[in-house]
């Protein structure tokens, strides 16, 4: 359960729309947008999709937000070629949410040939902008050795950073879980690297 899949939360009150934003942020690691939507369907939340799109409209310029929303709708329709058409320009322009979604597409091979290294690259660009979903995803890739060398210290570092940036559910849980497999010295090194990464505005992240 390292990835932290989206699951139905019976304690969630569908009438409190502001909590939906937190649910949106739970997209994590290899949980692609389509999987997120499927989880919404299982939980009976799909009727709140318009709330997501309205929220996205507040994140960036109207045109960029509209294009991102088009990408979301394309994923919902299973049209990954159209999603790629919308996400790619936004990602290349530096939109961290689009970078994260593009990385997810490369990880799963949706609309593009599966390529872990390209997925890692896009996650890294988003993580450097403070995107906690991308940061948690980098951690998982280091943990699994997907697109990067297997490295528990790097995995701990990124999960710790993602947790510090607000992901107290999956990243905090995974950080604590992987710590049980590490020596005290390795944990201290990972913690020091996380502090250095954050204090450098994500410019010095790693060895």
Short mmCIF file of C-alpha atoms in Angstrom, two decimals, residues 99-199:
data_model
loop_
_atom_site.label_atom_id
_atom_site.label_comp_id
_atom_site.label_asym_id
_atom_site.label_seq_id
_atom_site.Cartn_x
_atom_site.Cartn_y
_atom_site.Cartn_z
CA UNK A 99 3.65 18.45 -15.56
CA UNK A 100 2.37 16.06 -12.93
CA UNK A 101 -0.44 14.79 -15.14
CA UNK A 102 1.94 14.40 -18.07
CA UNK A 103 4.33 12.45 -15.84
CA UNK A 104 1.45 10.20 -14.84
CA UNK A 105 0.66 9.53 -18.48
CA UNK A 106 4.24 8.49 -19.16
CA UNK A 107 4.28 6.29 -16.08
CA UNK A 108 1.23 4.34 -17.22
CA UNK A 109 1.68 4.63 -20.98
CA UNK A 110 -1.59 6.47 -21.54
CA UNK A 111 -1.50 8.51 -24.76
CA UNK A 112 2.29 8.10 -24.90
CA UNK A 113 4.67 5.13 -24.86
CA UNK A 114 5.38 4.13 -21.27
CA UNK A 115 8.63 5.75 -20.22
CA UNK A 116 9.61 5.92 -16.55
CA UNK A 117 12.55 8.22 -17.20
CA UNK A 118 10.35 10.80 -18.90
CA UNK A 119 7.82 10.41 -16.13
CA UNK A 120 10.56 11.02 -13.58
CA UNK A 121 11.72 14.11 -15.48
CA UNK A 122 8.28 15.70 -15.49
CA UNK A 123 7.67 14.84 -11.85
CA UNK A 124 11.01 16.42 -10.97
CA UNK A 125 10.14 19.66 -12.76
CA UNK A 126 6.84 19.85 -10.89
CA UNK A 127 8.47 18.92 -7.58
CA UNK A 128 10.93 21.80 -8.01
CA UNK A 129 7.93 24.13 -7.92
CA UNK A 130 6.75 22.70 -4.62
CA UNK A 131 4.11 20.34 -6.02
CA UNK A 132 3.64 17.84 -3.19
CA UNK A 133 1.98 15.25 -5.44
CA UNK A 134 5.03 15.24 -7.70
CA UNK A 135 7.34 15.16 -4.67
CA UNK A 136 5.59 12.11 -3.28
CA UNK A 137 5.72 10.52 -6.72
CA UNK A 138 9.48 11.04 -6.94
CA UNK A 139 9.81 9.35 -3.57
CA UNK A 140 7.88 6.32 -4.80
CA UNK A 141 9.98 6.12 -7.96
CA UNK A 142 13.18 6.16 -5.91
CA UNK A 143 11.71 3.52 -3.61
CA UNK A 144 10.77 1.28 -6.55
CA UNK A 145 13.75 2.12 -8.74
CA UNK A 146 11.47 3.32 -11.55
CA UNK A 147 13.15 5.89 -13.79
CA UNK A 148 15.82 6.36 -11.13
CA UNK A 149 18.17 4.25 -9.06
CA UNK A 150 16.57 2.54 -6.08
CA UNK A 151 17.47 4.70 -3.10
CA UNK A 152 15.69 4.66 0.26
CA UNK A 153 17.43 7.82 1.42
CA UNK A 154 16.14 9.78 -1.57
CA UNK A 155 12.70 8.21 -1.14
CA UNK A 156 12.62 9.26 2.53
CA UNK A 157 13.79 12.75 1.60
CA UNK A 158 11.03 13.33 -0.97
CA UNK A 159 8.30 11.79 1.17
CA UNK A 160 9.45 13.96 4.05
CA UNK A 161 9.31 17.08 1.85
CA UNK A 162 5.88 16.18 0.50
CA UNK A 163 4.65 15.64 4.05
CA UNK A 164 6.08 18.99 5.11
CA UNK A 165 4.20 20.57 2.21
CA UNK A 166 0.90 19.23 3.45
CA UNK A 167 0.59 15.58 2.41
CA UNK A 168 0.12 14.21 5.90
CA UNK A 169 -1.76 11.16 4.61
CA UNK A 170 0.23 9.12 2.13
CA UNK A 171 3.68 10.72 2.13
CA UNK A 172 3.91 10.94 5.91
CA UNK A 173 2.76 7.34 6.19
CA UNK A 174 5.25 6.10 3.59
CA UNK A 175 8.09 8.13 5.11
CA UNK A 176 7.47 6.56 8.50
CA UNK A 177 7.15 3.11 6.96
CA UNK A 178 10.39 3.28 5.01
CA UNK A 179 12.21 4.67 8.07
CA UNK A 180 11.71 1.27 9.72
CA UNK A 181 13.93 -0.24 7.02
CA UNK A 182 16.69 2.38 7.41
CA UNK A 183 19.53 2.87 9.85
CA UNK A 184 19.48 5.90 12.17
CA UNK A 185 22.41 7.35 10.21
CA UNK A 186 20.55 6.98 6.92
CA UNK A 187 17.46 8.66 8.37
CA UNK A 188 19.54 11.57 9.65
CA UNK A 189 21.13 11.95 6.22
CA UNK A 190 17.72 11.94 4.52
CA UNK A 191 16.40 14.54 6.97
CA UNK A 192 19.41 16.79 6.42
CA UNK A 193 18.98 16.47 2.65
CA UNK A 194 15.29 17.38 2.95
CA UNK A 195 16.13 20.53 4.92
CA UNK A 196 18.78 21.52 2.38
CA UNK A 197 16.41 20.88 -0.52
CA UNK A 198 13.65 23.04 0.93
CA UNK A 199 15.94 25.83 2.08
#
